[in-house]
Backbone as a printed PyTorch tensor [residue, N CA C, xyz], in Angstrom:
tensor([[[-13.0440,   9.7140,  -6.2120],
         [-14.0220,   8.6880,  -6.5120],
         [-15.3890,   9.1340,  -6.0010]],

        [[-16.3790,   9.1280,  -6.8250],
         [-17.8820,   9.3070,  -6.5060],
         [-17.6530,  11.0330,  -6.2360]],

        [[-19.0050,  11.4090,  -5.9260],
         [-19.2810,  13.0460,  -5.6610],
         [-18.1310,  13.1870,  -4.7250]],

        [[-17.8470,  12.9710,  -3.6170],
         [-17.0010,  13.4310,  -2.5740],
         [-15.7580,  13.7200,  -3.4660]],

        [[-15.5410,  12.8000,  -4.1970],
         [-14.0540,  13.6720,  -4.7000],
         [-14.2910,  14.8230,  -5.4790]],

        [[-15.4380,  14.6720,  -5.7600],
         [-15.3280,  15.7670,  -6.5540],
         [-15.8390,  16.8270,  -6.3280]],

        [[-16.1100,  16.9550,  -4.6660],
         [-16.0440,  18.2970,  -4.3230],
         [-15.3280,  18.5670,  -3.1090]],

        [[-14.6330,  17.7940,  -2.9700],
         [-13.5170,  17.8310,  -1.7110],
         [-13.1080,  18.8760,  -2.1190]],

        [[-12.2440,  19.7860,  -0.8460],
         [-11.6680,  20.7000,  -1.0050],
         [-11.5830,  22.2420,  -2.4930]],

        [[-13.0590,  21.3050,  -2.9690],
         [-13.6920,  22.5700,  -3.7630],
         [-14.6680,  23.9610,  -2.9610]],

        [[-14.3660,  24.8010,  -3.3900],
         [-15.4560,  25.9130,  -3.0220],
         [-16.9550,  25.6820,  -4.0940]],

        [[-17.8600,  26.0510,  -3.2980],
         [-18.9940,  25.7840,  -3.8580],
         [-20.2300,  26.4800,  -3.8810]],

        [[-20.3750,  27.3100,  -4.8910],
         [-21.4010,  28.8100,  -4.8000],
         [-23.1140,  28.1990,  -4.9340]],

        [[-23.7840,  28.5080,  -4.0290],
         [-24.8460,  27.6990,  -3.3510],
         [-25.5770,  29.4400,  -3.4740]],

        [[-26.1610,  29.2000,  -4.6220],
         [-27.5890,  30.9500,  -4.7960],
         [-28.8610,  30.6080,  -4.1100]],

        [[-29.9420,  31.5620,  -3.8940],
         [-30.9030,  31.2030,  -3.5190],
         [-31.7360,  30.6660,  -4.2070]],

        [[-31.5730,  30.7730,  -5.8230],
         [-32.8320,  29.4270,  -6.5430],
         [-32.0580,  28.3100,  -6.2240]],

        [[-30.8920,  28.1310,  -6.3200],
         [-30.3880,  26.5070,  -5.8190],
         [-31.2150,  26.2210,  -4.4300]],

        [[-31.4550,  26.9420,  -3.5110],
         [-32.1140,  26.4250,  -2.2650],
         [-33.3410,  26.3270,  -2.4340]],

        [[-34.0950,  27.2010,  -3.5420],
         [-35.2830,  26.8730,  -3.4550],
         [-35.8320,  25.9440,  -4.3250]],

        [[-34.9400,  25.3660,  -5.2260],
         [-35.1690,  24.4040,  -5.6460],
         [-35.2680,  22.9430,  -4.9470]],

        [[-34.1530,  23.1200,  -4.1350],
         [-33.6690,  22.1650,  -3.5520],
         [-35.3360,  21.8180,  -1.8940]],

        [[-36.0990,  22.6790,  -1.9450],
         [-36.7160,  22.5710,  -0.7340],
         [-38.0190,  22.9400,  -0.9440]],

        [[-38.1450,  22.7460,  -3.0610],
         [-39.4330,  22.5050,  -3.6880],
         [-40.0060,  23.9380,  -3.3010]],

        [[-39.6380,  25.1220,  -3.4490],
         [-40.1720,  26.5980,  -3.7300],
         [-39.8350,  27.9130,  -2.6700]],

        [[-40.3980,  28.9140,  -3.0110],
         [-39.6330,  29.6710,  -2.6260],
         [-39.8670,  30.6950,  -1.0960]],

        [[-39.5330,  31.3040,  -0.2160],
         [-40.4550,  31.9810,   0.5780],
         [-40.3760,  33.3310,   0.3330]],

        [[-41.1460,  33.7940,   0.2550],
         [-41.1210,  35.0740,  -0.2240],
         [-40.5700,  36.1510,   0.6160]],

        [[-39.7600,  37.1250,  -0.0630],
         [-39.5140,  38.3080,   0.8750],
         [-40.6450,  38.4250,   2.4120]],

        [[-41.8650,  38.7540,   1.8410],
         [-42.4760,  39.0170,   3.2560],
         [-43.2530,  38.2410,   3.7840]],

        [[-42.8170,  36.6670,   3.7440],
         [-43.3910,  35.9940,   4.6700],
         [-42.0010,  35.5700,   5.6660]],

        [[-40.7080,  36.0120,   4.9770],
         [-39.4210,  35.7210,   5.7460],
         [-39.3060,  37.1880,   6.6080]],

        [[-40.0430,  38.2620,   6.1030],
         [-39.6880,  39.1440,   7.0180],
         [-40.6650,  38.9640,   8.0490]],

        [[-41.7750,  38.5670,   7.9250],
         [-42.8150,  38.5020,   9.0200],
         [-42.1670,  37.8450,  10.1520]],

        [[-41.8550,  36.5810,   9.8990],
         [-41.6250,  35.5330,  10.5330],
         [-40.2580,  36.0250,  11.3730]],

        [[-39.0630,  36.7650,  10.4970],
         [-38.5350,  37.3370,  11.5510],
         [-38.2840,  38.1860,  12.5480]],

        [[-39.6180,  39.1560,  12.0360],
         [-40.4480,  40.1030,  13.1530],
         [-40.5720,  39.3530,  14.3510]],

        [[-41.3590,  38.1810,  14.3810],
         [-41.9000,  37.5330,  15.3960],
         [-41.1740,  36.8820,  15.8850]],

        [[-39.5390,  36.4070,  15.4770],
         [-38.6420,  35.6180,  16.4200],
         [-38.1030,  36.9130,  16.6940]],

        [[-38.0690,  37.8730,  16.3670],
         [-36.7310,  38.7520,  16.9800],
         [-37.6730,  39.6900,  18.6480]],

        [[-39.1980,  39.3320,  18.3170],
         [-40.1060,  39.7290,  19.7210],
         [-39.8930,  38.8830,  20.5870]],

        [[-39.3450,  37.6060,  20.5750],
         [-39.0970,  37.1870,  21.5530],
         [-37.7230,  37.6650,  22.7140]],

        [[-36.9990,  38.5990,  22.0750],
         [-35.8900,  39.2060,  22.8970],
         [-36.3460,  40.2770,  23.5780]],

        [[-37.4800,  40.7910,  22.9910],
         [-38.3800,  42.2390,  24.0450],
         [-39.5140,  41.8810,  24.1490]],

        [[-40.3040,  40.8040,  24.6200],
         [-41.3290,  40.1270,  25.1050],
         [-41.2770,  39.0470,  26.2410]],

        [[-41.1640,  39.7740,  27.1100],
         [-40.5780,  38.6520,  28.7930],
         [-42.1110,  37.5900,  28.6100]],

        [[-43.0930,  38.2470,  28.3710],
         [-44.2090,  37.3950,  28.7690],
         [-44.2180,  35.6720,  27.7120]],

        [[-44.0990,  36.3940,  26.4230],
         [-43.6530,  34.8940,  25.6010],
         [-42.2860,  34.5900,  26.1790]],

        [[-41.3450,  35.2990,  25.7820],
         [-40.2100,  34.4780,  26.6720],
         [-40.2000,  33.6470,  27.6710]],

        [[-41.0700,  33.8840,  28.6330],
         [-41.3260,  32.8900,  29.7130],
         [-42.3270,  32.2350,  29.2170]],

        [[-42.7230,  32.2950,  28.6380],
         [-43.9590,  30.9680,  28.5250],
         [-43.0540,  29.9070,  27.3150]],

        [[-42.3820,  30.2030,  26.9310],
         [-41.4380,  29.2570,  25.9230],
         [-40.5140,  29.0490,  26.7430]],

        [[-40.1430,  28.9690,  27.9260],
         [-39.2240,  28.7160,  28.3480],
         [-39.9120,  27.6100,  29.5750]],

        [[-41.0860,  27.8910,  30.1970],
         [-42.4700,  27.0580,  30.6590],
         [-42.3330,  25.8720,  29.8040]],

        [[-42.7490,  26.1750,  28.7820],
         [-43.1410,  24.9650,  28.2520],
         [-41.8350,  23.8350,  27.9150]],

        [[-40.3880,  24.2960,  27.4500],
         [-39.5360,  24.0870,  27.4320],
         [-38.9250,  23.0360,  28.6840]],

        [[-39.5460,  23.6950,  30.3050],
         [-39.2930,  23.1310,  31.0070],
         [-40.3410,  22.1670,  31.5180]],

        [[-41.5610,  22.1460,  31.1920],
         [-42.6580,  21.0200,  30.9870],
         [-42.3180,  19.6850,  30.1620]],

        [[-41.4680,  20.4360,  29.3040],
         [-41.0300,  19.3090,  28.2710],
         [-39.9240,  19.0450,  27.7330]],

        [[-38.6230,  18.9190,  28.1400],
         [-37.2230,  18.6710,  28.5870],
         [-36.8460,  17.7570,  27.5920]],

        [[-36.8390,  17.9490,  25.6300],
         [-36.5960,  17.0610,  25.0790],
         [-35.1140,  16.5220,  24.8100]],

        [[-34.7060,  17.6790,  25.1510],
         [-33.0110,  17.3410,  25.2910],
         [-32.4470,  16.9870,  26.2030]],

        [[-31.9020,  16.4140,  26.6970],
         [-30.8840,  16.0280,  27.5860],
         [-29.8430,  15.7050,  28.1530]],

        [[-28.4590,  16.0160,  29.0790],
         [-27.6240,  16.1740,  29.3920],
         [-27.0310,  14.9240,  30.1050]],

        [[-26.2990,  14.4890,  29.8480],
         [-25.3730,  13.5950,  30.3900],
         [-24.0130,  14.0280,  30.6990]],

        [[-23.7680,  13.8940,  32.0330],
         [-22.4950,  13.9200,  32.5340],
         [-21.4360,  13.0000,  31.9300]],

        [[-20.4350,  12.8290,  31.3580],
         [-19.6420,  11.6430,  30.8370],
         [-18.6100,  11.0740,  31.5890]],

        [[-18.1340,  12.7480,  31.8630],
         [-16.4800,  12.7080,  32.5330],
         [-15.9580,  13.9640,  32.8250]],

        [[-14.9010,  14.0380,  33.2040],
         [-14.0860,  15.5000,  33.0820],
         [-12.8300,  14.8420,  33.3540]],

        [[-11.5280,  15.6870,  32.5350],
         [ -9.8920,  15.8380,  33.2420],
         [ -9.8450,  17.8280,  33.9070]],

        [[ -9.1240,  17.7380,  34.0830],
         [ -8.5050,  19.0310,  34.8420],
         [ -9.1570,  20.2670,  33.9400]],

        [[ -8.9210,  20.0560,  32.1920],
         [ -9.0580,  20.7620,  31.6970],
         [-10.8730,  21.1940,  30.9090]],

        [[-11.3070,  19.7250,  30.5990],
         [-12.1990,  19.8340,  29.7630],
         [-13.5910,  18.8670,  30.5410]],

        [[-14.7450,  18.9110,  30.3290],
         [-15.8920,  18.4870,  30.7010],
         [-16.3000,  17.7610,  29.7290]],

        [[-16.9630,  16.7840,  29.2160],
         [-17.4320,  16.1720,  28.7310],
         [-18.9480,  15.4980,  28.7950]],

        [[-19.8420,  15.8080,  28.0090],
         [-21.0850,  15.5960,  28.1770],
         [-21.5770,  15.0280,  27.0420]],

        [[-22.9530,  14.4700,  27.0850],
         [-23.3310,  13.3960,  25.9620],
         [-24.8470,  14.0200,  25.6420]],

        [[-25.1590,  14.5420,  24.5520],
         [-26.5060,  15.0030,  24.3000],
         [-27.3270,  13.6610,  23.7560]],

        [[-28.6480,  13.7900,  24.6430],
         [-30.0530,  13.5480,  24.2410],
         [-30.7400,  13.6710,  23.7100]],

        [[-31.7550,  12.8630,  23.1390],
         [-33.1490,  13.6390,  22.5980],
         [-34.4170,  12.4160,  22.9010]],

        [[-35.3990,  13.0120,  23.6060],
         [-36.3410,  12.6760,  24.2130],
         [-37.6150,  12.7730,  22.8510]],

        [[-37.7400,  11.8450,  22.2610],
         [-39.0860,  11.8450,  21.2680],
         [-40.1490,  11.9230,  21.4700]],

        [[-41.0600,  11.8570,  22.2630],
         [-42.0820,  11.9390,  23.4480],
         [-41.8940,  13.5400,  23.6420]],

        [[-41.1810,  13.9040,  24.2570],
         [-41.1930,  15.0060,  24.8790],
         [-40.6900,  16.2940,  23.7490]],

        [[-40.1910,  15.8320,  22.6950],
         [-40.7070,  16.6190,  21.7480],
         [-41.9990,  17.0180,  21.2870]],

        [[-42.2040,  15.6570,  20.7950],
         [-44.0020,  15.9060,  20.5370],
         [-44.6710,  16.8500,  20.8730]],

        [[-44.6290,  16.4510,  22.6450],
         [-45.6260,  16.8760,  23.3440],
         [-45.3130,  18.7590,  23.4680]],

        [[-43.7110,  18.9570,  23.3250],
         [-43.6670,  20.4080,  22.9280],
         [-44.0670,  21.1420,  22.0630]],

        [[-43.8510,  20.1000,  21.0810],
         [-44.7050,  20.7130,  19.9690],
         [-45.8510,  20.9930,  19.4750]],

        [[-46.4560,  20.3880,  19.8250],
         [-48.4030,  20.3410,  20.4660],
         [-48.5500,  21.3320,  21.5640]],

        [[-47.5840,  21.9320,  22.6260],
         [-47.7090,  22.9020,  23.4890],
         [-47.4340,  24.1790,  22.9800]],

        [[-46.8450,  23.7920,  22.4560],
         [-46.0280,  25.4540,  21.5610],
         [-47.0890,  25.8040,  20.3520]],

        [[-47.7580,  24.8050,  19.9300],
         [-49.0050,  25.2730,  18.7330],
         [-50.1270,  25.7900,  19.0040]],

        [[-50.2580,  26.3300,  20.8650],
         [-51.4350,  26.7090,  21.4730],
         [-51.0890,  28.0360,  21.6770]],

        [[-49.6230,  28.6140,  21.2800],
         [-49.3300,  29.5830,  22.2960],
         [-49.7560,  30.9350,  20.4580]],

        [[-49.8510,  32.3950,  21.7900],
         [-49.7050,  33.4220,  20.8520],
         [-48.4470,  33.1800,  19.6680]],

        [[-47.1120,  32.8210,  20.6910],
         [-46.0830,  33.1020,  19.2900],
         [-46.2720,  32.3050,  18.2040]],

        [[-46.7020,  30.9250,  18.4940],
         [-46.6020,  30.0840,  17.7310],
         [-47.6470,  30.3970,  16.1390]],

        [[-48.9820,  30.8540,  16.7950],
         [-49.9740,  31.4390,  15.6170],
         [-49.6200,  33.1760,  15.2380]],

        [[-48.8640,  33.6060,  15.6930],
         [-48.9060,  34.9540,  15.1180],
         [-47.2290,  34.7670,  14.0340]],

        [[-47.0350,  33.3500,  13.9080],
         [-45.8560,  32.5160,  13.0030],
         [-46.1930,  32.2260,  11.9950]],

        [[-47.5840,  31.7490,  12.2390],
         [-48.7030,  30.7640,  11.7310],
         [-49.3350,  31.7420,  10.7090]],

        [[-49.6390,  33.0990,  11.3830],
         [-50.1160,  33.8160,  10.1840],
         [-49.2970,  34.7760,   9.3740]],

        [[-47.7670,  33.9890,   9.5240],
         [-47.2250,  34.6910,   9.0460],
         [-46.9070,  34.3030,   7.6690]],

        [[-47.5550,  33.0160,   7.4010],
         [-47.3170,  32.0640,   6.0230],
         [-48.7470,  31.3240,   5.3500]],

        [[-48.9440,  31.3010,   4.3520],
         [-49.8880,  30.5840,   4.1360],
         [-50.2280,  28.8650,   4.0480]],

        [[-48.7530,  28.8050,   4.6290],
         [-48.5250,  27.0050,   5.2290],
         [-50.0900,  26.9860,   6.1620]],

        [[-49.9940,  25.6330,   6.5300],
         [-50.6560,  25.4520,   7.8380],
         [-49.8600,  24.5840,   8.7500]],

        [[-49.0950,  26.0540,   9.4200],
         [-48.1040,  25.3680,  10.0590],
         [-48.5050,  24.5770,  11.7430]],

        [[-49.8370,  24.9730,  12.0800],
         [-50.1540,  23.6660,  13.6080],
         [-50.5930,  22.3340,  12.3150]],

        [[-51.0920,  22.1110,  11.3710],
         [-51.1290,  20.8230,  10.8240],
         [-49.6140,  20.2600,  10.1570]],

        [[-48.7150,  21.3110,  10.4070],
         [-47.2010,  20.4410,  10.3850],
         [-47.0690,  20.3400,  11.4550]],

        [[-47.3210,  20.9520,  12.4320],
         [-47.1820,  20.2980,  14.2260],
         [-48.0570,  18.6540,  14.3150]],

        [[-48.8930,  18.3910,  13.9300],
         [-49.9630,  17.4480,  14.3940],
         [-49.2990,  16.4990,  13.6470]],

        [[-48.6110,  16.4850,  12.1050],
         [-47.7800,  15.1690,  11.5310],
         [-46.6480,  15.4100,  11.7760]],

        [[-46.2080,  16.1510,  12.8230],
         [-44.9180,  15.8420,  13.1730],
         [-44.2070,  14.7500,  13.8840]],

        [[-43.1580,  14.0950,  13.4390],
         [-43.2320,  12.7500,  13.7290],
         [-41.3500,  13.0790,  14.3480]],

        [[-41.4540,  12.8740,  15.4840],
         [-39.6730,  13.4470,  15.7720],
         [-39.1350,  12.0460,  15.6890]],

        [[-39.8510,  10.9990,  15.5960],
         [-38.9220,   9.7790,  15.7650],
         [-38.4040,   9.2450,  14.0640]],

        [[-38.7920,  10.1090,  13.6030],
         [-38.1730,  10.0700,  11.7280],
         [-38.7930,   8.6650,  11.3550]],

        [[-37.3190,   8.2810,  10.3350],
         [-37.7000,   6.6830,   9.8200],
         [-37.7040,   5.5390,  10.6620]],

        [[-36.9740,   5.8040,  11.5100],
         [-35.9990,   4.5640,  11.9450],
         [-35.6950,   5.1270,  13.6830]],

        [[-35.7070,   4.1950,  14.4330],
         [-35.2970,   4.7960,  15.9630],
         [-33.7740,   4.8550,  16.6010]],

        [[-33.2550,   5.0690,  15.6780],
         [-31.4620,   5.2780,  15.7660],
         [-31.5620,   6.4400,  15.8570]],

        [[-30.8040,   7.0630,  16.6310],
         [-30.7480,   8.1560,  17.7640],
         [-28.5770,   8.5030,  17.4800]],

        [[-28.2960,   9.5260,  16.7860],
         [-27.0690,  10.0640,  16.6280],
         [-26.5590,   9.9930,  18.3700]],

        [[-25.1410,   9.6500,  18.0560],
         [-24.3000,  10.4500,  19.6050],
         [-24.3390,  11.5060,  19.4250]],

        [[-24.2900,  12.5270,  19.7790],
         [-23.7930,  13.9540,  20.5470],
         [-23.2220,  14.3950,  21.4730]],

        [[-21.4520,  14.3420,  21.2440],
         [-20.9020,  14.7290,  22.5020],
         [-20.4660,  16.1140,  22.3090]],

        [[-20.3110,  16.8990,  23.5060],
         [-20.1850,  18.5050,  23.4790],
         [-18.8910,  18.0960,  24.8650]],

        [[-17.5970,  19.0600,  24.3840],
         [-16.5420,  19.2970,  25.7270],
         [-16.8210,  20.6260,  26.0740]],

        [[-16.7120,  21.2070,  27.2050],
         [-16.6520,  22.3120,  27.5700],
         [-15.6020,  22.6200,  28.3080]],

        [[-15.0730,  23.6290,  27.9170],
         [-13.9690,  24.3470,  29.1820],
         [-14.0270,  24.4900,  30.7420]],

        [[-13.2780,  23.8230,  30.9270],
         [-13.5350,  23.6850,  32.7210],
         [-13.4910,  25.1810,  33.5090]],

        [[-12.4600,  26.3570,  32.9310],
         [-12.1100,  27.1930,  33.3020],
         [-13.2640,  28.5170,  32.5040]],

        [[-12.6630,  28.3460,  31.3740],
         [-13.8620,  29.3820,  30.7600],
         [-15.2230,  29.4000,  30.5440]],

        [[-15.5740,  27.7260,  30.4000],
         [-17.1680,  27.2610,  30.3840],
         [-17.2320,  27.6190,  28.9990]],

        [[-16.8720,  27.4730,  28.1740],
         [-17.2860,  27.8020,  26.6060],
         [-16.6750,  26.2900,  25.9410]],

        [[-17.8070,  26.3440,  24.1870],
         [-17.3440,  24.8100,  23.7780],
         [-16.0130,  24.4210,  23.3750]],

        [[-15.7300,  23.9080,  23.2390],
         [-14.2840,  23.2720,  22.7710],
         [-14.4210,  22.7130,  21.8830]],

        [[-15.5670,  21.4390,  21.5320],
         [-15.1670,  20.4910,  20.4200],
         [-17.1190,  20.0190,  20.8690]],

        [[-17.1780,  19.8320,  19.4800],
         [-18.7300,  18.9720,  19.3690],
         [-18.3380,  17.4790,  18.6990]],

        [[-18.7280,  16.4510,  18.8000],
         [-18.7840,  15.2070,  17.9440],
         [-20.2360,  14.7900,  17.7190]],

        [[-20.3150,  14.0390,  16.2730],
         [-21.6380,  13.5850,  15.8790],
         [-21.3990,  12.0540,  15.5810]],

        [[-22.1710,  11.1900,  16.2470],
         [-21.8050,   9.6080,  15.2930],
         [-23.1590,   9.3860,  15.0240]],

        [[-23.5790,   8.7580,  13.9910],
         [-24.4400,   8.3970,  13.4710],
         [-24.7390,   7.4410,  12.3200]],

        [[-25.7470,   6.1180,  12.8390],
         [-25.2000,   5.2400,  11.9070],
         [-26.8650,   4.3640,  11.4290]],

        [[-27.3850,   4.0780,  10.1390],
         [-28.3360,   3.2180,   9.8800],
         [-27.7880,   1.8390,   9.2290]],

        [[-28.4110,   1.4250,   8.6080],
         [-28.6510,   0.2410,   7.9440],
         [-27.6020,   0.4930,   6.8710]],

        [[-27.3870,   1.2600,   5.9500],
         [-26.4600,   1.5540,   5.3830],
         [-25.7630,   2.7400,   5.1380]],

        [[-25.7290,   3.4620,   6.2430],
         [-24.3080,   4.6480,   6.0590],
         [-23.9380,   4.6930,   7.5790]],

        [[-22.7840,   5.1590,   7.6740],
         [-22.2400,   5.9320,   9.2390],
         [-21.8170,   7.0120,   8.9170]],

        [[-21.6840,   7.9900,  10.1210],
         [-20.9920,   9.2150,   9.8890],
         [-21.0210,   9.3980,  10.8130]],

        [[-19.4160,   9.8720,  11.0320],
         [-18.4720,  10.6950,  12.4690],
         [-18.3640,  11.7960,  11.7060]],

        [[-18.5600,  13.1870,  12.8100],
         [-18.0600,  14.5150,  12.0980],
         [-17.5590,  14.9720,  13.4830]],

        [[-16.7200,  15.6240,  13.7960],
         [-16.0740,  16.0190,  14.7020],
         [-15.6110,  18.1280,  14.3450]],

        [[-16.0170,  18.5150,  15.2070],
         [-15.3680,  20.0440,  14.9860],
         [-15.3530,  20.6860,  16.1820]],

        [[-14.1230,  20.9260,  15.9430],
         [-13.3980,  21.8660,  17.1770],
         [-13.5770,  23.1210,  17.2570]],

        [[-14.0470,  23.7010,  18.4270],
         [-14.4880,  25.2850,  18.1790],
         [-13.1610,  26.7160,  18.8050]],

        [[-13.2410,  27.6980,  18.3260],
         [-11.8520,  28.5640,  19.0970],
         [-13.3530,  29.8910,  18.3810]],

        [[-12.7370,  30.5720,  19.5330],
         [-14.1890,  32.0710,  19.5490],
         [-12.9010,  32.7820,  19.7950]],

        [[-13.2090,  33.9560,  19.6540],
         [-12.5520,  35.3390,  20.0660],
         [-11.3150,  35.4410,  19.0340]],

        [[-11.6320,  34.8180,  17.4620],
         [-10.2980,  34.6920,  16.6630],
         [-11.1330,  35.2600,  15.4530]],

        [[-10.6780,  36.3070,  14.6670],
         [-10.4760,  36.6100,  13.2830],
         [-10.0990,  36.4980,  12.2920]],

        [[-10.4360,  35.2420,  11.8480],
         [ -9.9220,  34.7710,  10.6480],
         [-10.2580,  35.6050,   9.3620]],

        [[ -8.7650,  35.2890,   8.6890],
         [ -9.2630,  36.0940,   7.3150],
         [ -9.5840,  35.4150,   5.9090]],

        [[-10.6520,  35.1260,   5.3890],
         [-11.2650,  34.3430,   4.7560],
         [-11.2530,  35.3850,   3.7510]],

        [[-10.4030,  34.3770,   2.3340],
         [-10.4810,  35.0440,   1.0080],
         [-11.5370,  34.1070,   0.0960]],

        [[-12.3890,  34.3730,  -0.6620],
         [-13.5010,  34.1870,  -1.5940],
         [-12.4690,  33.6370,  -2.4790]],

        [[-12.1840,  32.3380,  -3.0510],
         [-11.4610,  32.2270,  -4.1110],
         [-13.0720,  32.8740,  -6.0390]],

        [[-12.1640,  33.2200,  -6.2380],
         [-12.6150,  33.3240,  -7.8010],
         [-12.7030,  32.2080,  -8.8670]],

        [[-12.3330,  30.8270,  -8.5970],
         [-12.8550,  29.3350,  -8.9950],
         [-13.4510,  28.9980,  -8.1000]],

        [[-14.5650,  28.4990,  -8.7520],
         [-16.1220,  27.7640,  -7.9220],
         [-16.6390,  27.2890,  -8.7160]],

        [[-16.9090,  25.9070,  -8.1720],
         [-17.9370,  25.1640,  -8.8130],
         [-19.4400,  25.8830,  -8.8380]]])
């Protein structure tokens, strides 16, 4: 019944004009390579690294909640601080990385900083719970609840690392 059935448990071949349709045009080869020039300098650039990590800690938009723990698993409840987004984002539009991003597109991407609005439509704020391994410290399971005026949605996914799955491409696709 409705779209969901009819792509439940379908595979579904998603090209790149489908995305760029879908997000009203296209980015070009070399404004995607620029741009990933300049995130991948942040792994051999201590000096931006620390200053994004400064500002990060100036402005703490996420936040951690303790929930609980049993023997095995930790339980914590994610945040998000709207305010303190903002104000990151207005900090981060002063810095070198942020304009050498900036000229990496012909957007004007500090005037998408200045209408950036983190509190969206509506001030309903998703749960976010994250378990962690008591022993290994790695995730276990994420949950999402999220609910307006007219929809909800629970998504729940359980995580396992260090496994090789073997994933076959079926040859029917929508």
């Amino acid at each position: 019944s409705g779209i969901v059935g009819k792509i439940n448990d379908n595979w579904i071949l998603i090209k790149d004009s489908d995305l760029d349709e879908l997000s009203g045009g296209s980015v070009s080869d070399e404004v995607s390579t620029c741009m990933q020039n300049e995130v991948d300098k942040i792994g051999s650039d201590a000096s931006a690294r620390t200053k994004l990590m400064s500002l990060y800690q100036n402005n703490r938009f996420i936040t951690v909640t303790h929930v609980g723990a049993d023997e095995d698993v930790t339980k914590y409840q994610l945040g998000y601080d709207k305010e303190k987004a903002k104000s990151f984002a207005q900090a981060l539009k002063d810095t070198d990385y942020f304009k050498a991003l900036d000229n990496c597109t012909e957007d004007d991407l500090a005037a998408q900083v200045d209408s950036f609005d983190p509190a969206g439509t509506g001030d309903e704020q998703p749960t976010v719970n994250v378990w962690i391994d008591s022993w290994t410290h790695t995730l276990n399971k994420i949950s999402l609840s999220a609910e307006d005026d007219t929809s909800t949605m629970d998504v729940e996914m359980r995580v396992k690392f260090n496994t090789n799955p073997t994933v076959t491409i079926p040859s029917d696709y929508m």
